[in-house]
PDB file of C-alpha atoms in Angstrom:
ATOM      1  CA  ALA Z  34     103.883  94.164  89.006  1.00 55.00           C
ATOM      2  CA  ASN Z  35     101.413  91.334  88.631  1.00 72.00           C
ATOM      3  CA  ALA Z  36      97.754  92.158  89.216  1.00 83.00           C
ATOM      4  CA  ILE Z  37      96.124  90.907  92.421  1.00 83.00           C
ATOM      5  CA  GLY Z  38      92.495  89.821  92.402  1.00 86.00           C
ATOM      6  CA  ALA Z  39      90.315  91.200  95.208  1.00 87.00           C
ATOM      7  CA  LEU Z  40      86.720  92.365  95.543  1.00 90.00           C
ATOM      8  CA  GLY Z  41      84.075  92.484  92.854  1.00 88.00           C
ATOM      9  CA  PHE Z  42      82.159  95.291  91.180  1.00 90.00           C
ATOM     10  CA  ALA Z  43      78.851  95.053  89.329  1.00 88.00           C
ATOM     11  CA  GLY Z  44      79.178  91.291  89.119  1.00 88.00           C
ATOM     12  CA  LYS Z  45      82.776  91.260  87.832  1.00 89.00           C
ATOM     13  CA  SER Z  46      86.009  90.453  89.672  1.00 88.00           C
ATOM     14  CA  LEU Z  47      88.551  93.246  90.090  1.00 91.00           C
ATOM     15  CA  ASN Z  48      92.274  92.787  89.414  1.00 91.00           C
ATOM     16  CA  TRP Z  49      94.446  95.457  91.012  1.00 91.00           C
ATOM     17  CA  HIS Z  50      97.871  96.683  89.924  1.00 88.00           C
ATOM     18  CA  ARG Z  51      99.965  99.276  91.664  1.00 86.00           C
ATOM     19  CA  LEU Z  52     100.962 102.701  90.333  1.00 76.00           C
ATOM     20  CA  ASP Z  53     103.333 104.567  92.646  1.00 64.00           C
ATOM     21  CA  ASP Z  54     105.421 107.728  92.437  1.00 54.00           C
ATOM     22  CA  GLY Z  55     108.306 105.651  91.089  1.00 55.00           C
ATOM     23  CA  VAL Z  56     106.966 106.565  87.638  1.00 49.00           C
ATOM     24  CA  MET Z  57     108.071 110.123  88.498  1.00 49.00           C
ATOM     25  CA  GLY Z  58     111.302 109.250  90.271  1.00 48.00           C
ATOM     26  CA  GLY Z  59     109.791 108.851  93.743  1.00 52.00           C
ATOM     27  CA  ARG Z  60     110.514 106.129  96.285  1.00 58.00           C
ATOM     28  CA  SER Z  61     107.117 105.256  97.750  1.00 66.00           C
ATOM     29  CA  GLU Z  62     105.995 101.637  97.595  1.00 69.00           C
ATOM     30  CA  THR Z  63     102.712  99.765  97.698  1.00 69.00           C
ATOM     31  CA  ASN Z  64     102.233  96.198  98.899  1.00 72.00           C
ATOM     32  CA  HIS Z  65      98.577  95.335  98.330  1.00 70.00           C
ATOM     33  CA  GLN Z  66      97.009  91.954  98.925  1.00 72.00           C
ATOM     34  CA  CYS Z  67      93.743  90.062  99.107  1.00 72.00           C
ATOM     35  CA  ILE Z  68      92.728  88.778 102.539  1.00 75.00           C
ATOM     36  CA  ASN Z  69      90.092  86.055 102.370  1.00 69.00           C
ATOM     37  CA  ASN Z  70      87.088  86.557 104.591  1.00 53.00           C
ATOM     38  CA  ASN Z  71      84.607  84.050 105.977  1.00 51.00           C
ATOM     39  CA  ASN Z  72      81.676  85.148 103.853  1.00 51.00           C
ATOM     40  CA  ASN Z  73      83.210  84.978 100.411  1.00 48.00           C
ATOM     41  CA  SER Z  74      86.692  83.481 100.174  1.00 42.00           C
ATOM     42  CA  SER Z  75      86.802  84.030  96.412  1.00 46.00           C
ATOM     43  CA  SER Z  76      86.731  87.818  96.658  1.00 63.00           C
ATOM     44  CA  GLY Z  77      88.105  88.656 100.103  1.00 80.00           C
ATOM     45  CA  VAL Z  78      89.124  92.005 101.543  1.00 90.00           C
ATOM     46  CA  LEU Z  79      91.520  94.306  99.706  1.00 91.00           C
ATOM     47  CA  HIS Z  80      94.410  95.497 101.896  1.00 92.00           C
ATOM     48  CA  PHE Z  81      96.074  98.601 100.423  1.00 91.00           C
ATOM     49  CA  GLN Z  82      99.254  99.162 102.416  1.00 91.00           C
ATOM     50  CA  GLY Z  83     102.803 100.340 102.000  1.00 88.00           C
ATOM     51  CA  THR Z  84     105.224 103.168 102.674  1.00 87.00           C
ATOM     52  CA  ILE Z  85     105.119 106.783 101.509  1.00 87.00           C
ATOM     53  CA  ASN Z  86     108.410 108.605 101.017  1.00 84.00           C
ATOM     54  CA  THR Z  87     107.880 112.330 100.511  1.00 81.00           C
ATOM     55  CA  ASN Z  88     111.534 112.835  99.545  1.00 78.00           C
ATOM     56  CA  GLY Z  89     111.183 113.147  95.776  1.00 70.00           C
ATOM     57  CA  GLY Z  90     107.604 111.902  95.565  1.00 68.00           C
ATOM     58  CA  GLY Z  91     104.516 111.491  97.654  1.00 76.00           C
ATOM     59  CA  PHE Z  92     101.831 109.172  96.332  1.00 80.00           C
ATOM     60  CA  THR Z  93     100.878 105.534  96.033  1.00 86.00           C
ATOM     61  CA  SER Z  94      97.885 104.044  94.269  1.00 87.00           C
ATOM     62  CA  ILE Z  95      96.271 100.876  93.013  1.00 90.00           C
ATOM     63  CA  ARG Z  96      94.091 100.617  89.909  1.00 91.00           C
ATOM     64  CA  ALA Z  97      91.649  98.019  88.590  1.00 92.00           C
ATOM     65  CA  PRO Z  98      90.082  97.893  85.103  1.00 93.00           C
ATOM     66  CA  LEU Z  99      86.274  97.846  85.036  1.00 93.00           C
ATOM     67  CA  GLU Z 100      85.561  95.204  82.419  1.00 85.00           C
ATOM     68  CA  ASP Z 101      82.048  96.471  81.678  1.00 89.00           C
ATOM     69  CA  GLY Z 102      82.491 100.038  82.942  1.00 90.00           C
ATOM     70  CA  LEU Z 103      79.971 101.607  85.303  1.00 92.00           C
ATOM     71  CA  PRO Z 104      76.323 100.568  85.025  1.00 90.00           C
ATOM     72  CA  ALA Z 105      74.466 103.219  83.010  1.00 87.00           C
ATOM     73  CA  ASP Z 106      72.368 104.613  85.871  1.00 90.00           C
ATOM     74  CA  THR Z 107      75.120 104.664  88.508  1.00 93.00           C
ATOM     75  CA  ASN Z 108      74.893 107.800  90.653  1.00 92.00           C
ATOM     76  CA  ALA Z 109      77.271 106.897  93.507  1.00 95.00           C
ATOM     77  CA  ILE Z 110      79.888 104.425  94.713  1.00 96.00           C
ATOM     78  CA  LEU Z 111      79.304 102.697  98.052  1.00 96.00           C
ATOM     79  CA  ILE Z 112      82.525 101.735  99.859  1.00 97.00           C
ATOM     80  CA  ARG Z 113      83.002  99.783 103.085  1.00 95.00           C
ATOM     81  CA  LEU Z 114      86.421 100.257 104.655  1.00 96.00           C
ATOM     82  CA  ARG Z 115      88.587 100.283 107.760  1.00 95.00           C
ATOM     83  CA  GLY Z 116      91.181 103.029 107.712  1.00 96.00           C
ATOM     84  CA  ASP Z 117      94.087 104.530 109.617  1.00 96.00           C
ATOM     85  CA  GLY Z 118      92.964 108.147 109.978  1.00 96.00           C
ATOM     86  CA  LYS Z 119      94.413 109.246 106.653  1.00 96.00           C
ATOM     87  CA  THR Z 120      92.482 110.831 103.785  1.00 97.00           C
ATOM     88  CA  TYR Z 121      92.603 108.705 100.643  1.00 97.00           C
ATOM     89  CA  LYS Z 122      91.051 109.333  97.233  1.00 96.00           C
ATOM     90  CA  LEU Z 123      88.834 107.172  95.049  1.00 97.00           C
ATOM     91  CA  ILE Z 124      89.595 107.680  91.359  1.00 95.00           C
ATOM     92  CA  LEU Z 125      87.579 106.963  88.204  1.00 95.00           C
ATOM     93  CA  THR Z 126      89.134 107.198  84.718  1.00 91.00           C
ATOM     94  CA  ASP Z 127      88.563 106.090  81.124  1.00 89.00           C
ATOM     95  CA  GLY Z 128      91.437 103.618  81.504  1.00 85.00           C
ATOM     96  CA  ILE Z 129      93.771 105.307  79.018  1.00 80.00           C
ATOM     97  CA  PRO Z 130      97.295 105.462  80.572  1.00 70.00           C
ATOM     98  CA  SER Z 131      97.781 109.179  79.872  1.00 63.00           C
ATOM     99  CA  THR Z 132      94.421 110.167  81.364  1.00 58.00           C
ATOM    100  CA  GLY Z 133      94.720 112.766  84.081  1.00 51.00           C
ATOM    101  CA  SER Z 134      98.122 114.019  82.922  1.00 55.00           C
ATOM    102  CA  PRO Z 135      98.610 117.727  82.173  1.00 51.00           C
ATOM    103  CA  MET Z 136      98.652 116.984  78.417  1.00 53.00           C
ATOM    104  CA  SER Z 137      95.574 114.754  78.413  1.00 60.00           C
ATOM    105  CA  ARG Z 138      92.161 115.768  77.105  1.00 65.00           C
ATOM    106  CA  SER Z 139      90.493 113.440  79.609  1.00 78.00           C
ATOM    107  CA  PRO Z 140      90.609 114.078  83.357  1.00 84.00           C
ATOM    108  CA  SER Z 141      90.790 111.590  86.175  1.00 88.00           C
ATOM    109  CA  TRP Z 142      87.787 112.032  88.456  1.00 93.00           C
ATOM    110  CA  GLN Z 143      88.637 112.104  92.159  1.00 94.00           C
ATOM    111  CA  ILE Z 144      86.855 112.272  95.492  1.00 96.00           C
ATOM    112  CA  ASP Z 145      88.345 112.452  98.984  1.00 97.00           C
ATOM    113  CA  VAL Z 146      87.796 109.474 101.291  1.00 97.00           C
ATOM    114  CA  PRO Z 147      88.571 110.569 104.873  1.00 97.00           C
ATOM    115  CA  THR Z 148      88.994 107.635 107.234  1.00 97.00           C
ATOM    116  CA  LYS Z 149      88.866 107.132 110.974  1.00 95.00           C
ATOM    117  CA  LYS Z 150      91.764 105.491 112.780  1.00 94.00           C
ATOM    118  CA  MET Z 151      90.421 102.019 113.493  1.00 92.00           C
ATOM    119  CA  SER Z 152      91.884  98.828 114.944  1.00 88.00           C
ATOM    120  CA  SER Z 153      91.608  95.263 113.692  1.00 84.00           C
ATOM    121  CA  GLN Z 154      88.896  94.682 116.311  1.00 85.00           C
ATOM    122  CA  ASP Z 155      86.703  97.355 114.742  1.00 88.00           C
ATOM    123  CA  GLY Z 156      84.239  96.663 111.971  1.00 89.00           C
ATOM    124  CA  PHE Z 157      84.013  98.538 108.687  1.00 93.00           C
ATOM    125  CA  GLU Z 158      82.589 101.991 108.091  1.00 95.00           C
ATOM    126  CA  GLU Z 159      80.415 102.675 105.058  1.00 96.00           C
ATOM    127  CA  MET Z 160      80.575 105.746 102.813  1.00 97.00           C
ATOM    128  CA  ASN Z 161      78.337 106.794  99.944  1.00 96.00           C
ATOM    129  CA  LEU Z 162      80.330 108.733  97.319  1.00 97.00           C
ATOM    130  CA  PRO Z 163      78.024 110.538  94.828  1.00 95.00           C
ATOM    131  CA  LEU Z 164      79.360 110.825  91.280  1.00 93.00           C
ATOM    132  CA  VAL Z 165      78.382 114.515  91.245  1.00 92.00           C
ATOM    133  CA  ASP Z 166      80.961 115.134  93.991  1.00 94.00           C
ATOM    134  CA  PHE Z 167      83.898 113.706  92.002  1.00 94.00           C
ATOM    135  CA  LYS Z 168      86.246 116.465  90.784  1.00 92.00           C
ATOM    136  CA  PRO Z 169      88.036 116.449  87.390  1.00 89.00           C
ATOM    137  CA  SER Z 170      91.816 116.537  87.710  1.00 85.00           C
ATOM    138  CA  PHE Z 171      94.734 116.958  85.313  1.00 77.00           C
ATOM    139  CA  GLY Z 172      98.180 116.191  86.673  1.00 65.00           C
ATOM    140  CA  GLY Z 173      97.009 116.268  90.277  1.00 58.00           C
ATOM    141  CA  ARG Z 174      95.436 119.708  89.917  1.00 58.00           C
ATOM    142  CA  PRO Z 175      91.697 120.363  89.637  1.00 63.00           C
ATOM    143  CA  SER Z 176      90.545 121.123  86.118  1.00 59.00           C
ATOM    144  CA  SER Z 177      90.435 124.822  85.329  1.00 54.00           C
ATOM    145  CA  ARG Z 178      88.715 124.164  82.025  1.00 50.00           C
ATOM    146  CA  PRO Z 179      85.225 125.681  81.767  1.00 43.00           C
ATOM    147  CA  SER Z 180      82.285 123.354  82.303  1.00 45.00           C
ATOM    148  CA  THR Z 181      80.924 124.361  78.891  1.00 34.00           C
ATOM    149  CA  ASP Z 182      83.422 122.035  77.189  1.00 50.00           C
ATOM    150  CA  GLY Z 183      81.678 119.003  78.654  1.00 52.00           C
ATOM    151  CA  LEU Z 184      84.059 118.368  81.559  1.00 55.00           C
ATOM    152  CA  GLY Z 185      81.778 119.786  84.226  1.00 64.00           C
ATOM    153  CA  LYS Z 186      80.050 116.468  84.871  1.00 78.00           C
ATOM    154  CA  LEU Z 187      81.306 112.931  85.076  1.00 85.00           C
ATOM    155  CA  ASP Z 188      79.944 110.779  82.240  1.00 86.00           C
ATOM    156  CA  SER Z 189      79.579 107.290  83.708  1.00 86.00           C
ATOM    157  CA  SER Z 190      79.615 105.728  80.230  1.00 87.00           C
ATOM    158  CA  THR Z 191      83.277 106.723  79.782  1.00 89.00           C
ATOM    159  CA  ILE Z 192      84.584 105.142  83.009  1.00 92.00           C
ATOM    160  CA  LYS Z 193      86.715 102.026  82.519  1.00 93.00           C
ATOM    161  CA  MET Z 194      89.028 102.027  85.545  1.00 93.00           C
ATOM    162  CA  LEU Z 195      88.741 102.381  89.322  1.00 94.00           C
ATOM    163  CA  GLY Z 196      91.562 103.435  91.622  1.00 93.00           C
ATOM    164  CA  VAL Z 197      92.470 104.125  95.244  1.00 94.00           C
ATOM    165  CA  MET Z 198      95.212 106.642  96.055  1.00 92.00           C
ATOM    166  CA  LEU Z 199      97.038 108.196  99.000  1.00 93.00           C
ATOM    167  CA  SER Z 200      98.578 111.475  97.875  1.00 90.00           C
ATOM    168  CA  LEU Z 201     100.096 114.784  98.935  1.00 90.00           C
ATOM    169  CA  GLN Z 202      97.126 116.447  97.237  1.00 91.00           C
ATOM    170  CA  LEU Z 203      93.416 116.210  97.945  1.00 93.00           C
ATOM    171  CA  SER Z 204      90.853 115.981  95.149  1.00 92.00           C
ATOM    172  CA  ASP Z 205      90.506 119.770  94.928  1.00 90.00           C
ATOM    173  CA  GLY Z 206      94.268 120.173  94.468  1.00 89.00           C
ATOM    174  CA  SER Z 207      94.866 121.509  97.974  1.00 91.00           C
ATOM    175  CA  HIS Z 208      97.526 120.090 100.279  1.00 92.00           C
ATOM    176  CA  ASN Z 209      96.689 116.925 102.215  1.00 94.00           C
ATOM    177  CA  PRO Z 210      97.829 118.033 105.707  1.00 95.00           C
ATOM    178  CA  PRO Z 211     100.208 115.954 107.871  1.00 94.00           C
ATOM    179  CA  GLU Z 212      97.316 115.022 110.185  1.00 96.00           C
ATOM    180  CA  THR Z 213      95.553 113.124 107.378  1.00 96.00           C
ATOM    181  CA  PHE Z 214      98.563 112.245 105.226  1.00 94.00           C
ATOM    182  CA  GLY Z 215     101.884 112.087 107.098  1.00 92.00           C
ATOM    183  CA  GLU Z 216     105.384 113.505 106.969  1.00 90.00           C
ATOM    184  CA  GLY Z 217     108.747 112.234 105.725  1.00 88.00           C
ATOM    185  CA  ILE Z 218     108.677 108.440 105.482  1.00 89.00           C
ATOM    186  CA  PHE Z 219     105.613 106.717 106.934  1.00 90.00           C
ATOM    187  CA  ASP Z 220     103.423 103.637 106.588  1.00 91.00           C
ATOM    188  CA  PHE Z 221      99.755 103.486 105.650  1.00 93.00           C
ATOM    189  CA  SER Z 222      97.084 100.800 105.814  1.00 94.00           C
ATOM    190  CA  LEU Z 223      93.569 100.710 104.346  1.00 95.00           C
ATOM    191  CA  TYR Z 224      91.220  97.705 104.280  1.00 95.00           C
ATOM    192  CA  ILE Z 225      88.370  97.735 101.749  1.00 95.00           C
ATOM    193  CA  GLU Z 226      85.617  95.168 102.279  1.00 93.00           C
ATOM    194  CA  SER Z 227      83.465  96.123  99.299  1.00 93.00           C
ATOM    195  CA  LEU Z 228      82.899  98.574  96.437  1.00 94.00           C
ATOM    196  CA  LYS Z 229      79.455  98.761  94.872  1.00 94.00           C
ATOM    197  CA  PRO Z 230      77.702 100.991  92.325  1.00 94.00           C
ATOM    198  CA  VAL Z 231      74.593 102.714  93.666  1.00 94.00           C
ATOM    199  CA  LEU Z 232      71.936 102.832  90.955  1.00 91.00           C
ATOM    200  CA  THR Z 233      69.272 105.494  90.531  1.00 85.00           C
ATOM    201  CA  SER Z 234      66.690 102.754  89.958  1.00 75.00           C
ATOM    202  CA  GLN Z 235      67.558 101.138  93.298  1.00 67.00           C
ATOM    203  CA  GLN Z 236      67.129 104.398  95.183  1.00 61.00           C
ATOM    204  CA  GLN Z 237      63.779 105.065  93.507  1.00 58.00           C
ATOM    205  CA  GLN Z 238      62.536 101.633  94.567  1.00 59.00           C
ATOM    206  CA  GLN Z 239      63.625 102.257  98.153  1.00 60.00           C
ATOM    207  CA  ALA Z 240      62.011 105.709  98.304  1.00 50.00           C
TER     208      ALA Z 240
END
């Protein structure tokens, strides 16, 4: 599918493509779009929406390359969103297609993003997602490799792609329950107003 431009990150525009469970024979489908807002019509709000079908699959996601990666002193990601009560995941990877698969040497780094059920009249809620809380994952399961091999901490210099996912599994590999995921065939809807790196230098200046 063609990439859709929405949002910016560290001064660069983000172009999002979808990656659904169809790659594994599933039948879920994403329809993401950019909704222009009044403040900045060039970037707009990212609307991640679609339908999950748990018969033979159970995940949808969108990914965007980070042209310049993460800034060197990034210690968190700040996200502003309006959700539907489901628990999503934010994903960081090195951008290599096989990353995060059971056979890969590089994990995808994931963190849960629980949302409140909000209406279109509501504003956006803000979450600060520290890099130290991202969990390494291979094939949807948390990494069981020992931290002594260098996988215990996320190295921001290796990150080249950002993703948002709704999945049967949470970042620790446990089951995403029906209350925060869904059952059978169901729709989902997540609006993201902004994604920003939080820099250590910025926090020191504010302290």
